[in-house]
PDB file of C-alpha atoms in Angstrom:
ATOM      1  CA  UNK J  28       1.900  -8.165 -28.959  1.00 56.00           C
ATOM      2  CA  UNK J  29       3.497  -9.063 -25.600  1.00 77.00           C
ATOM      3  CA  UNK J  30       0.821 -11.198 -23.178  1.00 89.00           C
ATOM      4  CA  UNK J  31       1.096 -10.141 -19.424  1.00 92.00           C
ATOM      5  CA  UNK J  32       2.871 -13.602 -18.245  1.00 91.00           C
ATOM      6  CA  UNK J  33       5.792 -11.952 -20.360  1.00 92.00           C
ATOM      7  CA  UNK J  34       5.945  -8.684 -18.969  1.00 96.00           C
ATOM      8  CA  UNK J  35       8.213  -7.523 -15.939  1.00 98.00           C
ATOM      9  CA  UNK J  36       7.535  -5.254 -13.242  1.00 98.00           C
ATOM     10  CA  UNK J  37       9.857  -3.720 -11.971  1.00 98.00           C
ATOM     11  CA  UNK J  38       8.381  -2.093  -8.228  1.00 98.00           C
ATOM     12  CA  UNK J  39      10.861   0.313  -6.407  1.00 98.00           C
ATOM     13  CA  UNK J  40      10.405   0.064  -2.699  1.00 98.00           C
ATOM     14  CA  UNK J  41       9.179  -2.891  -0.514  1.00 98.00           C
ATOM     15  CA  UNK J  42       7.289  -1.601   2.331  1.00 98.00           C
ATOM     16  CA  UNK J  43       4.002  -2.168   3.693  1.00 97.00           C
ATOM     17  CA  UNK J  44       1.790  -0.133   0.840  1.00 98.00           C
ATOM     18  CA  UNK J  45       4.305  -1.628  -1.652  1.00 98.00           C
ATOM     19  CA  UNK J  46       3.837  -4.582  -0.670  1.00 98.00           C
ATOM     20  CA  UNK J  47      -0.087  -4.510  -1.128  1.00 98.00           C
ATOM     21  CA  UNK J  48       0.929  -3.308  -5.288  1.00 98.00           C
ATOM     22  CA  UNK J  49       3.210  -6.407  -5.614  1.00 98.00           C
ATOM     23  CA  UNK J  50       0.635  -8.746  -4.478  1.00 98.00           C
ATOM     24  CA  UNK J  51      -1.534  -7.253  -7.515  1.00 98.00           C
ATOM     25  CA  UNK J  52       0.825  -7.765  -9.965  1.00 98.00           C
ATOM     26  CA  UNK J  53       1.880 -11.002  -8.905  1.00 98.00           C
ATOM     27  CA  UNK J  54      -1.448 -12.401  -8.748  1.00 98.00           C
ATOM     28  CA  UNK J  55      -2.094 -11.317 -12.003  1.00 97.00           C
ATOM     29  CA  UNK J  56       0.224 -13.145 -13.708  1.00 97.00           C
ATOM     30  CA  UNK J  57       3.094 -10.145 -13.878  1.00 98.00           C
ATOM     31  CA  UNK J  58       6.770 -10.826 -13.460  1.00 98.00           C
ATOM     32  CA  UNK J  59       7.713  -8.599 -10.363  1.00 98.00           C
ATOM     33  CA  UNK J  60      11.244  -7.740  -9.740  1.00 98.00           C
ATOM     34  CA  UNK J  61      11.695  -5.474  -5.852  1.00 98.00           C
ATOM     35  CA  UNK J  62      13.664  -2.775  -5.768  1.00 98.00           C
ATOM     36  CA  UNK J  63      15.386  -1.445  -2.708  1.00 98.00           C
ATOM     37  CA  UNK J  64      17.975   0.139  -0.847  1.00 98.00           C
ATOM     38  CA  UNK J  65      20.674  -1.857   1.353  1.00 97.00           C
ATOM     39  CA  UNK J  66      19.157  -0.716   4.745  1.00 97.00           C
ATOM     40  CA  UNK J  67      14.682  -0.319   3.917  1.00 97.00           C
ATOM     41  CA  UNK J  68      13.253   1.668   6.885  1.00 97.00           C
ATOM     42  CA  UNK J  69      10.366   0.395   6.968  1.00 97.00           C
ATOM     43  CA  UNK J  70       8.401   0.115  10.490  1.00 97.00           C
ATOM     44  CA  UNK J  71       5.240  -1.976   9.334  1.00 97.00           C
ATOM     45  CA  UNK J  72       7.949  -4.736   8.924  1.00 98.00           C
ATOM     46  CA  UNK J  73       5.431  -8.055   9.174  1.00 98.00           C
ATOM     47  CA  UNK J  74       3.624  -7.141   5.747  1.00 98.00           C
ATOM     48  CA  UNK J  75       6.557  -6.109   4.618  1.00 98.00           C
ATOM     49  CA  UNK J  76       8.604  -8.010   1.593  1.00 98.00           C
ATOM     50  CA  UNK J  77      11.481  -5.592   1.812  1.00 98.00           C
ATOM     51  CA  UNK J  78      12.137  -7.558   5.142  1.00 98.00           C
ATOM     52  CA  UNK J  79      14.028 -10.258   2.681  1.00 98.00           C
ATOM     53  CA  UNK J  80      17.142  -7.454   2.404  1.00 98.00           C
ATOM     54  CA  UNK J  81      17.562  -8.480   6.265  1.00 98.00           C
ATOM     55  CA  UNK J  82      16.117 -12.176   6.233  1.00 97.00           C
ATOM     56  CA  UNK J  83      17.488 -13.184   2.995  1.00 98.00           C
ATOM     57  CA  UNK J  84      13.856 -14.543   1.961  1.00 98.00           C
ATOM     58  CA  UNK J  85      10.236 -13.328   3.758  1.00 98.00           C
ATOM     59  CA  UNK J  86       6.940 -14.046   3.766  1.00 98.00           C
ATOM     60  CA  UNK J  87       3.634 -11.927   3.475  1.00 98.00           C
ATOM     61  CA  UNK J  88       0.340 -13.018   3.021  1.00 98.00           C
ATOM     62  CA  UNK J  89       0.997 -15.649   0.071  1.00 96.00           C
ATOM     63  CA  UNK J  90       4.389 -13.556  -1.356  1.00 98.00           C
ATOM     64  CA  UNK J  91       7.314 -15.174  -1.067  1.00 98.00           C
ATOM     65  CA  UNK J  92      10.226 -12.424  -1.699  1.00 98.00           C
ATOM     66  CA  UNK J  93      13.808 -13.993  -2.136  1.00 98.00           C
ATOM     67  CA  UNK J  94      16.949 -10.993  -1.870  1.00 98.00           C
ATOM     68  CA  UNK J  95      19.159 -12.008  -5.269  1.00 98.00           C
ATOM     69  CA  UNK J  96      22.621 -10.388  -6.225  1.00 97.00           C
ATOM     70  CA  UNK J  97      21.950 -10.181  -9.592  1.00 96.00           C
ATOM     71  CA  UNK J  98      19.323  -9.877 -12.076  1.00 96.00           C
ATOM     72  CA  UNK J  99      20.347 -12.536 -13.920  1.00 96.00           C
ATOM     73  CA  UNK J 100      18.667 -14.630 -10.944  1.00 97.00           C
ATOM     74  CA  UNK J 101      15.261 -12.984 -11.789  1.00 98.00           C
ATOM     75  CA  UNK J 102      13.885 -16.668 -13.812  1.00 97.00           C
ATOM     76  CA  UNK J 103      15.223 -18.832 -11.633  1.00 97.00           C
ATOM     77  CA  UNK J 104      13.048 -16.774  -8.913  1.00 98.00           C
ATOM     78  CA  UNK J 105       9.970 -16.503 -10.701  1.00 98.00           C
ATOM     79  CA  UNK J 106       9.851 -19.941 -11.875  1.00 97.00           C
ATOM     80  CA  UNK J 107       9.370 -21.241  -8.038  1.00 97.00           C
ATOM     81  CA  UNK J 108       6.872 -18.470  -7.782  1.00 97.00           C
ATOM     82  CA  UNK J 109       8.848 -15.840  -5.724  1.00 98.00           C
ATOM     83  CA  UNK J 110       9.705 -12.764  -5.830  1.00 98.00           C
ATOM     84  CA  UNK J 111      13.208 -11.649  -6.435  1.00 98.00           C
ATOM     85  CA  UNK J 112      14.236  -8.800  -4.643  1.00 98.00           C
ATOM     86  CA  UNK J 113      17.368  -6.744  -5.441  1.00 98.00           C
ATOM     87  CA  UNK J 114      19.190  -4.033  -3.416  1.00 98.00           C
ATOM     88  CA  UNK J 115      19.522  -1.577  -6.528  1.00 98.00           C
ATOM     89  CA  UNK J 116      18.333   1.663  -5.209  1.00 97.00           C
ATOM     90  CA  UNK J 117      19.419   3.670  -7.515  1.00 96.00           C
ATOM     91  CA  UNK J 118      18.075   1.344 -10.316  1.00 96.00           C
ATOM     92  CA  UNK J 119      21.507   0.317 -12.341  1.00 97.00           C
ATOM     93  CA  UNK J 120      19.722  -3.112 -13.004  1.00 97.00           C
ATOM     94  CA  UNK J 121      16.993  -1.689 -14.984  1.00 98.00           C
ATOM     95  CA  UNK J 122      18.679  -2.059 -18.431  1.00 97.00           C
ATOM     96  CA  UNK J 123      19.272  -5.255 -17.778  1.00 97.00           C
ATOM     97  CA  UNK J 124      15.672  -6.016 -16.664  1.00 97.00           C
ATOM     98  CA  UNK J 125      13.706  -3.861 -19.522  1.00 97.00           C
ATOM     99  CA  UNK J 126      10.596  -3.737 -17.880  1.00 98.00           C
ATOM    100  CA  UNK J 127       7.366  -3.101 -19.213  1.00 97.00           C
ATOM    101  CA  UNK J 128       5.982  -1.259 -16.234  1.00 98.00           C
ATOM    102  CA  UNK J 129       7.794   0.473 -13.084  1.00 98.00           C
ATOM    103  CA  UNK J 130       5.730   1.410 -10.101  1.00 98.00           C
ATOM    104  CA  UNK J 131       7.698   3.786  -7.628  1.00 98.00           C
ATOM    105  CA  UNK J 132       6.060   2.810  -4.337  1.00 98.00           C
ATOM    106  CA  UNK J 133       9.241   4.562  -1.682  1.00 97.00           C
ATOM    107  CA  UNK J 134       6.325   6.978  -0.402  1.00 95.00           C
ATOM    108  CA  UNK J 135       9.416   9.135  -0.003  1.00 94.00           C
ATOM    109  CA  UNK J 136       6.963  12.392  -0.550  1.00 93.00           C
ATOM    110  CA  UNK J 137       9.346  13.075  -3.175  1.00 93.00           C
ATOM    111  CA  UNK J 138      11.049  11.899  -6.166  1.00 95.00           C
ATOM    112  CA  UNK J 139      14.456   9.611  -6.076  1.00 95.00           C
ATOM    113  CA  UNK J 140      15.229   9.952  -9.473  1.00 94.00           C
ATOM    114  CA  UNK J 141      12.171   8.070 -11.429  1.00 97.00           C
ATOM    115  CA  UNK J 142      11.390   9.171 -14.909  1.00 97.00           C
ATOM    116  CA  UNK J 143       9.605   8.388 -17.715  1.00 97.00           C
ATOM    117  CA  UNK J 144      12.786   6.911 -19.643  1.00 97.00           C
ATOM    118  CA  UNK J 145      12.844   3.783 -17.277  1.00 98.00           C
ATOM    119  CA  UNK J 146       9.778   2.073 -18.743  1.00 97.00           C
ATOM    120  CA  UNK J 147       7.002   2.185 -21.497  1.00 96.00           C
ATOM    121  CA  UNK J 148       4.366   2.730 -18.646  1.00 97.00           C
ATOM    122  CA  UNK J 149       5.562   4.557 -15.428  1.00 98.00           C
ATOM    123  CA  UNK J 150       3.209   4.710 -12.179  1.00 98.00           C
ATOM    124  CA  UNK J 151       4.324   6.271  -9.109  1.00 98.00           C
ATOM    125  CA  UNK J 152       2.569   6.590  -5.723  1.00 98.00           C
ATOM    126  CA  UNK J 153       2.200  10.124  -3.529  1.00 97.00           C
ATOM    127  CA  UNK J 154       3.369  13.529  -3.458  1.00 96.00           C
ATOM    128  CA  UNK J 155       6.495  14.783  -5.282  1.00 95.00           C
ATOM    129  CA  UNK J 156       5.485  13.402  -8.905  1.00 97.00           C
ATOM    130  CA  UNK J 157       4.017  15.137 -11.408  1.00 97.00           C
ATOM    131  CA  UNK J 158       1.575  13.429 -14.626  1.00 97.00           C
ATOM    132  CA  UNK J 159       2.589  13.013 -17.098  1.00 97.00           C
ATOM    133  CA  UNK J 160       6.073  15.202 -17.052  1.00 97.00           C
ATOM    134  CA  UNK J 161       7.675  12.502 -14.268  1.00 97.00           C
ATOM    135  CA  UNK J 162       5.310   9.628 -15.059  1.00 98.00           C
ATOM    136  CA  UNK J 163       2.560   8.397 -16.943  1.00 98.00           C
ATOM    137  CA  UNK J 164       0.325   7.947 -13.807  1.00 98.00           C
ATOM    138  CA  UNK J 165       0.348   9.151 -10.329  1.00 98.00           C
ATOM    139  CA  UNK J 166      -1.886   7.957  -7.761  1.00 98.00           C
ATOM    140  CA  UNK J 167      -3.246   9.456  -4.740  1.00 98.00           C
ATOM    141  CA  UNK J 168      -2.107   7.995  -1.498  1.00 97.00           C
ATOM    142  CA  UNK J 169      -3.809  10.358   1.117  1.00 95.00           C
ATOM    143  CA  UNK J 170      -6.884   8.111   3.317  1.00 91.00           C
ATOM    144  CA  UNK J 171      -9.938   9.906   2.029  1.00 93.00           C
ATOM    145  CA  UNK J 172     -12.803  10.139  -0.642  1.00 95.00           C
ATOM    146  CA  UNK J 173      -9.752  10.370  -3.328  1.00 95.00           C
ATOM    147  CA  UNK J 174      -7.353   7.725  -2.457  1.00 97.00           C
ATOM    148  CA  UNK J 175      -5.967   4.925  -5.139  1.00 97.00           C
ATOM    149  CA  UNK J 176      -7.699   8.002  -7.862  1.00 98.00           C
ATOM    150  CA  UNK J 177      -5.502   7.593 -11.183  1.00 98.00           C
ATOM    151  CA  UNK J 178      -3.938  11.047 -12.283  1.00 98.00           C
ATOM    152  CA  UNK J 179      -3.157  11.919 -15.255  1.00 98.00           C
ATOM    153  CA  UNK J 180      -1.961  15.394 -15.252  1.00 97.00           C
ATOM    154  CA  UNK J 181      -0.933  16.848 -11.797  1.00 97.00           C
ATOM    155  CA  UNK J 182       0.141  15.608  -8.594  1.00 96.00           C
ATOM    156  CA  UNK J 183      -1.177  14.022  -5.693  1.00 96.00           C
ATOM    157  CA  UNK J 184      -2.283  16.179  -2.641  1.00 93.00           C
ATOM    158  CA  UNK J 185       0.993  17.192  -0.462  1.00 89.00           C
ATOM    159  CA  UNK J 186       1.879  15.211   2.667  1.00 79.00           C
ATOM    160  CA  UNK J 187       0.274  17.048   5.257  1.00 71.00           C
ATOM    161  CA  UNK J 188       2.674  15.084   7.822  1.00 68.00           C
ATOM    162  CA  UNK J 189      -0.617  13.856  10.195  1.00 61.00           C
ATOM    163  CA  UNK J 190      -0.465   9.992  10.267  1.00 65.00           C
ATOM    164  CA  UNK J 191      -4.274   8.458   9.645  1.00 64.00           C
ATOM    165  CA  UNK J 192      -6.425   7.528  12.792  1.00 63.00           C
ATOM    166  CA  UNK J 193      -6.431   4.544  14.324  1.00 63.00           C
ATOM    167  CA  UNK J 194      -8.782   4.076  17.559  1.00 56.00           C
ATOM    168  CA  UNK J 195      -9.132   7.920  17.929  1.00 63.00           C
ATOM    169  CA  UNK J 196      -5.031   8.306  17.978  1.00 51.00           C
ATOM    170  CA  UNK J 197      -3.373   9.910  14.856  1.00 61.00           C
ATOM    171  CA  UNK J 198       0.150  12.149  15.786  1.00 71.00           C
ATOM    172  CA  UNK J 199       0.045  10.052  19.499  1.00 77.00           C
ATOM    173  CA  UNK J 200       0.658   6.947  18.478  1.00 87.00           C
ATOM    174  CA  UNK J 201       3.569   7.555  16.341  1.00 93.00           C
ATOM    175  CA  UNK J 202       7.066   7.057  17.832  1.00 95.00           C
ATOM    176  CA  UNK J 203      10.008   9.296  16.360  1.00 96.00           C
ATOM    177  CA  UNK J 204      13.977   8.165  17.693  1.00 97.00           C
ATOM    178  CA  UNK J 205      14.568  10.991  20.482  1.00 96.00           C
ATOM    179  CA  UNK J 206      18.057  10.650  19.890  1.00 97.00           C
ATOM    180  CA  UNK J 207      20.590   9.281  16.807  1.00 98.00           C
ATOM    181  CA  UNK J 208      22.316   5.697  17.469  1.00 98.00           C
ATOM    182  CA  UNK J 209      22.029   1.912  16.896  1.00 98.00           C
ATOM    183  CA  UNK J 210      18.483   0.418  17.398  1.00 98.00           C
ATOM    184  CA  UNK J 211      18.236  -2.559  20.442  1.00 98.00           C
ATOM    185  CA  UNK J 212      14.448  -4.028  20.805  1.00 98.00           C
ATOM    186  CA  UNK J 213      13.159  -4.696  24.158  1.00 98.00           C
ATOM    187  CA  UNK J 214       9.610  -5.471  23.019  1.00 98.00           C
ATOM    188  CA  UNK J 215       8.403  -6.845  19.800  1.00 97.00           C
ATOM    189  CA  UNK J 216       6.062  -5.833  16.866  1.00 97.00           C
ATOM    190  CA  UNK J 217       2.519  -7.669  18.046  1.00 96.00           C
ATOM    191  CA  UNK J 218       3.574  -6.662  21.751  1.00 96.00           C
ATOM    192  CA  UNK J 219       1.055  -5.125  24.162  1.00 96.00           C
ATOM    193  CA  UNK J 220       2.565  -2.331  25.444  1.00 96.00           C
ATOM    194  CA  UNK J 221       1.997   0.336  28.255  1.00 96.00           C
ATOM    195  CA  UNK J 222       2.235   3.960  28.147  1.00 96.00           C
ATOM    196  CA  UNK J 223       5.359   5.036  29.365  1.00 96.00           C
ATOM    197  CA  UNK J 224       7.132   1.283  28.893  1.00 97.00           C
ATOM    198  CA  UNK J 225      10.251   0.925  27.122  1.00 98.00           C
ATOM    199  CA  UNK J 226       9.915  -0.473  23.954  1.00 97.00           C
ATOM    200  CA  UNK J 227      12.904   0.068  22.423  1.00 98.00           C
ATOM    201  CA  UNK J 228      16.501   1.800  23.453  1.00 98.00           C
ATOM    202  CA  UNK J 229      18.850   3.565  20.849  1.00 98.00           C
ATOM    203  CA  UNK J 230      22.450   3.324  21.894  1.00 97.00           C
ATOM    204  CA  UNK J 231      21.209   4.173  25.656  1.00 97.00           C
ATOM    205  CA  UNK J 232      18.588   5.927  25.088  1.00 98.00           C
ATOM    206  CA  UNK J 233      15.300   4.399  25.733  1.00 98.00           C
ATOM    207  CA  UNK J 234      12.574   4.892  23.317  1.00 97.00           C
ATOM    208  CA  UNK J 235       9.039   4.772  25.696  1.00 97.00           C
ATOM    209  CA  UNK J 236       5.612   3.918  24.328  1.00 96.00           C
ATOM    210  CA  UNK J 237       3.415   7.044  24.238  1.00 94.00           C
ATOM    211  CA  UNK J 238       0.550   5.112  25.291  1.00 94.00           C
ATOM    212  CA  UNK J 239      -1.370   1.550  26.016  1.00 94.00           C
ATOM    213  CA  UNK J 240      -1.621  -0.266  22.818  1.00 95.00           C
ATOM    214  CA  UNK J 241      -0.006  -2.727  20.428  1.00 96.00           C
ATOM    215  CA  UNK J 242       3.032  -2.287  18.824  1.00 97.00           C
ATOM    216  CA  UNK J 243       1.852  -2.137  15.300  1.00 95.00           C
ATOM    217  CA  UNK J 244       4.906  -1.223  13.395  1.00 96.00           C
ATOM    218  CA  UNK J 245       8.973  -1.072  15.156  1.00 98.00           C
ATOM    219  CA  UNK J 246      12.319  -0.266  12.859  1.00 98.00           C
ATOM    220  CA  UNK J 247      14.937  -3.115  12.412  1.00 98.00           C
ATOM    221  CA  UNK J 248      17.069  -3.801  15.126  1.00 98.00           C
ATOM    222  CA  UNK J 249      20.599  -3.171  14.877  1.00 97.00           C
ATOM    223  CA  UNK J 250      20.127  -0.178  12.214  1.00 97.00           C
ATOM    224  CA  UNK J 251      21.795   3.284  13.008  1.00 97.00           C
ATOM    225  CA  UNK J 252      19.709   5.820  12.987  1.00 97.00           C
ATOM    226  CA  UNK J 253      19.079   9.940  13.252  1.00 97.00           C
ATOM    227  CA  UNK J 254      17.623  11.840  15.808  1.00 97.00           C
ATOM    228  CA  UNK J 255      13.450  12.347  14.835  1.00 96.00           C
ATOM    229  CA  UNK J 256      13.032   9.023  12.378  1.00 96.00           C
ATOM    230  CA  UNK J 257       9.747   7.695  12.598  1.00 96.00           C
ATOM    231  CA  UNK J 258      10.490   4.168  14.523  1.00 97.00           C
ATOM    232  CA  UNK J 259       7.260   2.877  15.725  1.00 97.00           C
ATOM    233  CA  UNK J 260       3.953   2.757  16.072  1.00 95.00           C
ATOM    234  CA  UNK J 261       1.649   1.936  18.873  1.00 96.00           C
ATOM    235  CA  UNK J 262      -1.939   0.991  18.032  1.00 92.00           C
ATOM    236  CA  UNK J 263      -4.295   2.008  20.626  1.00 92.00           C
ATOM    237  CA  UNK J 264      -7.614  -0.024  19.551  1.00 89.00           C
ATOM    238  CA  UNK J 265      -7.997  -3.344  21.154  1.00 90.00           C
ATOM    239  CA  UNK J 266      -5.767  -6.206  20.422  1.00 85.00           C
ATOM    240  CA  UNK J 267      -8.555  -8.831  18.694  1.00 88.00           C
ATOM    241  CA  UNK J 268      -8.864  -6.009  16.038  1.00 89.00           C
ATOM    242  CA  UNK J 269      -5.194  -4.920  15.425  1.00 91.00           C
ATOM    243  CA  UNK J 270      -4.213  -6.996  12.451  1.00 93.00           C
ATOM    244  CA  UNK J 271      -0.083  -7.226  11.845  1.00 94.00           C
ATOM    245  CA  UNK J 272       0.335  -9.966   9.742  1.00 96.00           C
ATOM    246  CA  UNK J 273      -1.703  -9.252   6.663  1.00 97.00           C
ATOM    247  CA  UNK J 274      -1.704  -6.640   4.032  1.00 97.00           C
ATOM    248  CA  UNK J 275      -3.668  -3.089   4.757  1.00 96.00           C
ATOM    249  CA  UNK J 276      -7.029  -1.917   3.637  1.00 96.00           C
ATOM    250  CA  UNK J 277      -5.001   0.871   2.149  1.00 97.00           C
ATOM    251  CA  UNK J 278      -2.118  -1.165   0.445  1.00 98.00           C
ATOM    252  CA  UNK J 279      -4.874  -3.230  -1.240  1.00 98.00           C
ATOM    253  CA  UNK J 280      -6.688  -0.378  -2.921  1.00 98.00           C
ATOM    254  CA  UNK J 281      -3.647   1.167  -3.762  1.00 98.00           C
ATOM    255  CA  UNK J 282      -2.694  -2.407  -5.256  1.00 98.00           C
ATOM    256  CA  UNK J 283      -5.526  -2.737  -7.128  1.00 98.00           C
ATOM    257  CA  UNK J 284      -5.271   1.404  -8.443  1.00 98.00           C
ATOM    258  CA  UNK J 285      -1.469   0.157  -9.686  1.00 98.00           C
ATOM    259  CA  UNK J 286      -2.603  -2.346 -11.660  1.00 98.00           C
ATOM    260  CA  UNK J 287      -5.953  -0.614 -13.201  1.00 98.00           C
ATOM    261  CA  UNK J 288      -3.408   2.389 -13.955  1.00 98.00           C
ATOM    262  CA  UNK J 289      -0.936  -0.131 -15.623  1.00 97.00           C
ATOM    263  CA  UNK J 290      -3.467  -1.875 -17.853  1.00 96.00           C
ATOM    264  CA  UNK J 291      -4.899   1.201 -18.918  1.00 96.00           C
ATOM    265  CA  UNK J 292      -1.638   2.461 -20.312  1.00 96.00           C
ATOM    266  CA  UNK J 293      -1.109  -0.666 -21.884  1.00 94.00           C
ATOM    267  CA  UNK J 294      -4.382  -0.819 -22.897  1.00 92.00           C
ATOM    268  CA  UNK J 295      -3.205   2.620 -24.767  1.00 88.00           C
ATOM    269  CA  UNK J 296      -0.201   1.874 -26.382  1.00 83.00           C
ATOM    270  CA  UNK J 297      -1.400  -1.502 -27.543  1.00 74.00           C
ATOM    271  CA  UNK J 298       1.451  -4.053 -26.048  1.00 53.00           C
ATOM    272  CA  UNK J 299      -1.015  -6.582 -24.491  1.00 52.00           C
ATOM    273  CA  UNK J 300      -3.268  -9.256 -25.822  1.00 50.00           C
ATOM    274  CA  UNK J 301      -6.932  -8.531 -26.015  1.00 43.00           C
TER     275      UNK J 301
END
């Protein structure tokens, strides 16, 4: 029976709740292996490890993600304790890899092609999965009395589109492109910002701050994108309590549901040490 230090995981998306699952895994003694597209959208880009697809290596919290061409790179990688990350969207690499467990953490509110077939134990995050047809697990990603809850037959609740609360704010603080065009940042993410400031421009457009706050989450510069994509977001609370360096309350629980869901299915099948 395989012990945990042998198994891979192979985690398909890198943003800011994935990022709180890889952190479980990796301290646990898992090998994790990123998934992602060439271009991640991700906003929350600070606890982010898919920010290594545009930095060549980042940093979170005490994950290390390094962007690799190949999977063949993958032990080199782990064996200085990183993270390899590989742009493999569509998940070519995974025969290759053979791993043990796959978590789908895009939060795409639908599913990009994950199925049971790409792992012995398959987890995936939000809406547009269904237990145990699409997965083994899904887990419920809407803020509440039910979120990081293991499922086991159904789906998660559907994405009701309202973006959680955060100092009384929940639709207002979010900042979607008015127009379609190449991203140029005026401020920064950890900025204080003003309501009606420029914060951005896209092509030469300017992108204004719907209110005071800090800029909690902004898009890559230099990325093309459409008219309405979620771009930024503006944290109205005071600054000494806006945290943008370090891994969610949210990303950690659904870490920690990620990893109880994948040692219960191991637990099941019987491929890990007792």
């Amino acid at each position: 029976m395989a012990s945990i230090t042998d198994m891979t995981v192979v985690v398909r998306g890198g943003g800011d709740l994935a990022t709180g699952v890889i952190q479980k895994f990796h301290r646990s003694g898992f090998k994790v292996v990123i998934l992602e597209t060439g271009q991640p959208l991700a906003i929350r880009r600070t606890v982010s490890l898919c920010s290594a697809v545009y930095e060549g290596r980042y940093q979170v919290e005490d994950l290390t993600a390094r962007k690799i061409t190949d999977s063949t790179q993958c032990p080199a990688i782990w064996s200085n304790g990183e993270i390899p990350l590989l742009v493999d969207p569509a998940g070519q690499s995974l025969t290759s890899l053979r791993p043990t467990i796959l978590v789908d953490v895009i939060i795409a509110k639908k599913n990009l092609g994950t199925n049971r077939k790409m792992a012995p134990v398959t987890i995936a995050l939000g809406p547009g999965f269904s237990a145990p047809q699409d997965v083994n697990v899904v887990i419920e990603t809407m803020r509440g009395h039910q979120l990081g809850r293991l499922i086991f037959e159904g789906a998660a609740l559907p994405n009701t589109g309202v973006p959680g609360i955060l100092g009384g704010k929940s639709r207002e603080r979010v900042v979607h492109s008015p127009a379609a065009g190449v991203v140029k940042h005026v401020h920064h993410i950890g900025d204080r910002v003003r309501a009606g400031e420029v914060i951005f421009y896209v092509d030469s457009t300017p992108v204004l701050s719907p209110l005071d706050g800090t800029l909690r989450g902004l898009i890559q510069e230099g990325l093309t994108i459409p008219q309405g994509l979620k771009a930024a977001d503006v944290d109205p609370r005071p600054k000494e309590t806006v945290d943008f360096l370090t891994i969610s309350d949210k990303a950690r629980a659904l870490g920690g549901a990620a990893l109880e869901a994948a040692l219960f299915e191991l637990g099941k099948q019987r491929e890990i040490e007792v």
